[in-house]
Coordinates of C-alpha atoms in Angstrom, one line a residue:
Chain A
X703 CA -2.6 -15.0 -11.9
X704 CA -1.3 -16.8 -8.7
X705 CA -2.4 -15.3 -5.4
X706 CA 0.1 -14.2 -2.4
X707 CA 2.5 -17.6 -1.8
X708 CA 3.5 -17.7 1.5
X709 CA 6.1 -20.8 2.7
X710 CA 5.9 -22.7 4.7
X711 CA 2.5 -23.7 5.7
X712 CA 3.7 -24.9 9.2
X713 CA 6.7 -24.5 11.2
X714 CA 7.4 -25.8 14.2
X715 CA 10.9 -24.6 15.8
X716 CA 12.3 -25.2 19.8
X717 CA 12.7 -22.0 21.8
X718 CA 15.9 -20.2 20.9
X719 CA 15.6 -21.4 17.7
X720 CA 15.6 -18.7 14.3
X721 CA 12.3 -19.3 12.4
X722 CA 12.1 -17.9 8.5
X723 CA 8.9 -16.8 6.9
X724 CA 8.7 -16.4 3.2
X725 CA 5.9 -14.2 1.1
X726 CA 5.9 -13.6 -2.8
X727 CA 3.5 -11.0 -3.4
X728 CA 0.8 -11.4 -6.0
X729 CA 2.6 -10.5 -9.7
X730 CA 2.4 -7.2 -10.1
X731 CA 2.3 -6.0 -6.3
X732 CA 5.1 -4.0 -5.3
X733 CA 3.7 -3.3 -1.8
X734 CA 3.7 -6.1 1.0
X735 CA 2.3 -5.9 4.6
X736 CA 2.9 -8.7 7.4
X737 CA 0.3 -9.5 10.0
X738 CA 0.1 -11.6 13.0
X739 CA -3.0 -13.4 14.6
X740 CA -2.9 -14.6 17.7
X741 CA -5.0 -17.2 19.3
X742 CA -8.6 -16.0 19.3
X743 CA -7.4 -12.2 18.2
X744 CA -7.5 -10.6 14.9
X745 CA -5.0 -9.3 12.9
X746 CA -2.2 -7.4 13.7
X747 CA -0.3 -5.3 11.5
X748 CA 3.7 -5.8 12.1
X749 CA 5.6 -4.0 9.3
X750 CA 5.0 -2.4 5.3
X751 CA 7.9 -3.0 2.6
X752 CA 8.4 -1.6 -0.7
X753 CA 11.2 -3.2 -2.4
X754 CA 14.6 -2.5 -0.9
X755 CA 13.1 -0.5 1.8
X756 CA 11.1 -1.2 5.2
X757 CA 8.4 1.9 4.9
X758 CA 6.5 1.4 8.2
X759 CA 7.7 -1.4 10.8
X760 CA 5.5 0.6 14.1
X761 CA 4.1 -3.1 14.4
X762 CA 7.0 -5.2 14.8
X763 CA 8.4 -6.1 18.0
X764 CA 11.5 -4.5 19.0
X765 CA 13.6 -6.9 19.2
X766 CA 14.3 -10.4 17.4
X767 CA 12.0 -9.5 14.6
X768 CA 13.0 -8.4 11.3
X769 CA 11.6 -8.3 7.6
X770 CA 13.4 -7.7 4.6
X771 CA 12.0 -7.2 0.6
X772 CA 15.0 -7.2 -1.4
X773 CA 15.2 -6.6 -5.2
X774 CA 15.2 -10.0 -6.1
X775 CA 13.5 -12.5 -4.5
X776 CA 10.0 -13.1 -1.6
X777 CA 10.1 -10.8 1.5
X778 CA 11.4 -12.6 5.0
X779 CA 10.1 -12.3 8.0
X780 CA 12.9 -13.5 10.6
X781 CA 12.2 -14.1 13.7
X782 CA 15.5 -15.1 16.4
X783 CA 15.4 -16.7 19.6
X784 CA 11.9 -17.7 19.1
X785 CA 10.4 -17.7 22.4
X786 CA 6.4 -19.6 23.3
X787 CA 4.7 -16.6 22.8
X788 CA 5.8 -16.7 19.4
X789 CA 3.5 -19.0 18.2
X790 CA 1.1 -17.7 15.9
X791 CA -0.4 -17.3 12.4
X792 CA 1.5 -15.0 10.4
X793 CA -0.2 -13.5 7.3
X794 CA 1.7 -11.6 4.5
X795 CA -0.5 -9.3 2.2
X796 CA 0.3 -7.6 -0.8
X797 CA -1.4 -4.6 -3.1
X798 CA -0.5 -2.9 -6.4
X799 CA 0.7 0.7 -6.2
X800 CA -1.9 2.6 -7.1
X801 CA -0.9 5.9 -5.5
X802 CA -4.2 8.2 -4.2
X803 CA -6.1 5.5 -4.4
X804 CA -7.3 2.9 -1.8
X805 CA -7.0 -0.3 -2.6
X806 CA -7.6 -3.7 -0.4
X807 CA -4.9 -5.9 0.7
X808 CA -4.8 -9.6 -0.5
X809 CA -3.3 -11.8 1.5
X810 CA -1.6 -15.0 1.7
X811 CA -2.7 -18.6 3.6
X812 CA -0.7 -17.8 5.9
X813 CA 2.4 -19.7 8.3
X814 CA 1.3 -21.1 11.5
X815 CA 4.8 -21.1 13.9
X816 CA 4.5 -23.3 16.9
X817 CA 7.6 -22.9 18.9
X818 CA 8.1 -26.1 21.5
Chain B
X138 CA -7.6 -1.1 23.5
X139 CA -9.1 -2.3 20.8
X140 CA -9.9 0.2 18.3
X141 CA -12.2 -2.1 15.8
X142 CA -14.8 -4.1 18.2
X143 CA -17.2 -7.1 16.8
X144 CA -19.2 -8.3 19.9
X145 CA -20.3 -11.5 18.6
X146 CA -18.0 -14.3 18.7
X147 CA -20.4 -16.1 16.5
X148 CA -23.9 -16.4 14.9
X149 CA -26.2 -19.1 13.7
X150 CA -28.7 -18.2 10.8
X151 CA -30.7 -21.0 8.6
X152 CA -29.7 -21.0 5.1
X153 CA -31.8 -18.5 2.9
X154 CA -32.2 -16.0 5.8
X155 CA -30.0 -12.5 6.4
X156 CA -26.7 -12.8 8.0
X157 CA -26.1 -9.5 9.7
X158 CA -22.9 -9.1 11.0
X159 CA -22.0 -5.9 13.3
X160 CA -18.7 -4.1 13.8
X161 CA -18.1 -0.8 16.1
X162 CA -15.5 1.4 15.9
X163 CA -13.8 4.1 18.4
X164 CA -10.9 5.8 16.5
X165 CA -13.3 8.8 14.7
X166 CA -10.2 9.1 12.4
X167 CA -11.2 5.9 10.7
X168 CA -12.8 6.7 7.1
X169 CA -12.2 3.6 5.2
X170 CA -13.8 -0.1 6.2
X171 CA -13.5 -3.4 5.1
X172 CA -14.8 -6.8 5.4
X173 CA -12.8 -10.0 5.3
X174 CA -14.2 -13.6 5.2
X175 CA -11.7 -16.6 6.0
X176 CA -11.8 -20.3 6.1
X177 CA -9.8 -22.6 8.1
X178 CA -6.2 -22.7 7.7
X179 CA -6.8 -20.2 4.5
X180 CA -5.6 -16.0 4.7
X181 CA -8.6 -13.6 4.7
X182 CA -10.2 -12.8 1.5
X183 CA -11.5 -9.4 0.7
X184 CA -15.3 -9.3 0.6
X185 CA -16.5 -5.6 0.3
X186 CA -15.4 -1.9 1.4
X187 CA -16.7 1.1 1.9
X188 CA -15.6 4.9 2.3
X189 CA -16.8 7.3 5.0
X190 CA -18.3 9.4 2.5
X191 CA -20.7 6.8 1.9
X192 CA -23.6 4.8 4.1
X193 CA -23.7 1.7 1.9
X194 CA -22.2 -0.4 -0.6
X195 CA -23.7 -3.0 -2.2
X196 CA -22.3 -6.5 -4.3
X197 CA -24.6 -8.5 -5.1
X198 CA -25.9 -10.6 -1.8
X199 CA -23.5 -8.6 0.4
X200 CA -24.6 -4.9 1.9
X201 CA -22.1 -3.2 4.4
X202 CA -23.9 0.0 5.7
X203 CA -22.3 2.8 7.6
X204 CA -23.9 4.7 10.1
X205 CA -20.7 7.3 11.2
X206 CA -22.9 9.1 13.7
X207 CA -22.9 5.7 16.0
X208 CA -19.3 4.5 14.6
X209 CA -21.2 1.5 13.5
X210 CA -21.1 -1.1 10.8
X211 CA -22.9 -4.1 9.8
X212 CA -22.5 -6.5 6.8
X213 CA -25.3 -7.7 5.5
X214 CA -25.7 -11.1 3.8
X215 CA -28.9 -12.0 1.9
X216 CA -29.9 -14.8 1.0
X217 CA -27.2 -16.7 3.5
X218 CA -25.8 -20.0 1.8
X219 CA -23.8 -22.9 3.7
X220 CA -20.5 -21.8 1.4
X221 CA -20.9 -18.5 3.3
X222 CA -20.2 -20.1 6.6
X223 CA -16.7 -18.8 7.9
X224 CA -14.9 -16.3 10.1
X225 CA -16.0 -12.6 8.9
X226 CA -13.5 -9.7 10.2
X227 CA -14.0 -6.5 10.3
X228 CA -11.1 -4.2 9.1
X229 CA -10.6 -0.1 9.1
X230 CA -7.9 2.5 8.3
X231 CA -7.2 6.2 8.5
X232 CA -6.4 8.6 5.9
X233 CA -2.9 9.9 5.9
X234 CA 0.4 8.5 7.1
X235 CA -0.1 5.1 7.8
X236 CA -3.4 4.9 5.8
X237 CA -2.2 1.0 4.8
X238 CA -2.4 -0.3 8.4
X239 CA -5.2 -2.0 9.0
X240 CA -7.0 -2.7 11.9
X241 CA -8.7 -5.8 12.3
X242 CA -11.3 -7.0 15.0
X243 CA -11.4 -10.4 16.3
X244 CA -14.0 -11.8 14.2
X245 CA -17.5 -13.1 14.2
X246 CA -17.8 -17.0 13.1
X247 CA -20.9 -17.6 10.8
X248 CA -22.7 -21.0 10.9
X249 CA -25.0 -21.1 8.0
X250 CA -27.6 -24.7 8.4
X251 CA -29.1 -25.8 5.5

């Protein structure tokens, strides 16, 4: 059973620039979570997606972020006119539905963005 | 303000001794607490939870106690072993609407020498 895919690995992208992060969820997972860290921080939550529909996105920025889950295909995490403080590791997470019942989140390796 | 607190930045133990790795929290309507361990340039991976309505949790060399009172929690590791070395966070949640969030704090970074 693969784990949470998250592409790519790196990215670097000059300010101004639109940076794309892709997540796959683990198979089975319905529910996916993105989190950033920071430099020397822990995680942050940013935003909660079921399929077709952002549940939760208190965490995101309020502008020139935006995530998406659509039917088919990995959740996106865009980011627009990527600006220095950008530059971070940004973790997607995934978990079954298993409603009433906690559950842990498993995340993905993660995409570190370095914006020039 | 940061809600999950873990004071050490890092922490040396010899290999076979007990890791003990401390977390506080402020936000009393935290009831659910997690423990993450990640490597370099890998995502977390979950180690071991534990509800409010308990004070411990054991698998197999890992113990997380609970002690609500003091909003307190510590990870135990016994014995330690060089794979264990790593970043450990610390993670809690809230029942209710936005139970999923988690809240991480900035990690401890365990040096296990054989």
């Amino acid at each position: 059973n693969a784990g949470v895919m998250q592409n790519p690995r790196h990215l670097v992208r000059r300010r101004g620039q639109e940076a794309r992060l892709r997540c796959s969820p683990m198979k089975g997972h319905s529910h996916v979570y993105w989190y950033r860290q920071l430099p020397e921080e822990g995680l942050k939550f940013m935003v909660y997606l079921q399929k077709e529909n952002i549940i939760d996105e208190s965490g995101m920025p309020k502008e020139r972020f935006s995530a998406e889950f659509p039917k088919e295909g990995p959740s996106i995490l865009r980011i627009q006119q990527v600006v220095r403080g950008d530059s971070a590791a940004y973790f997607c997470a995934s978990s079954p539905e298993l409603a009433g019942v906690r559950y842990e989140q498993y995340f993905g390796p993660g995409t570190r963005l370095t914006v020039t | 303000d940061q809600q999950v607190k873990q004071n050490s930045p890092s922490l040396s133990v010899q290999e076979g001794r007990i890791s003990i790795l401390n977390c506080d929290y402020t936000n009393s309507m935290f009831d659910y607490f997690l423990w993450y361990k990640k490597y370099p340039a890998e995502g977390p991976t979950f180690l071991i939870s534990i509800s409010s309505i308990k004070d411990k949790n054991e698998d197999g060399r890992f113990t997380v106690f609970l002690n609500k009172s003091a909003k307190h929690l510590s990870l135990h590791i016994v014995p330690s072993q060089p794979g264990d070395s790593a970043v450990y966070f610390c993670a809690a949640s809230a029942t209710g609407a936005g139970s999923y969030q988690l809240t991480f704090g900035k990690g401890t970074k365990l040096s296990v020498i054989p």
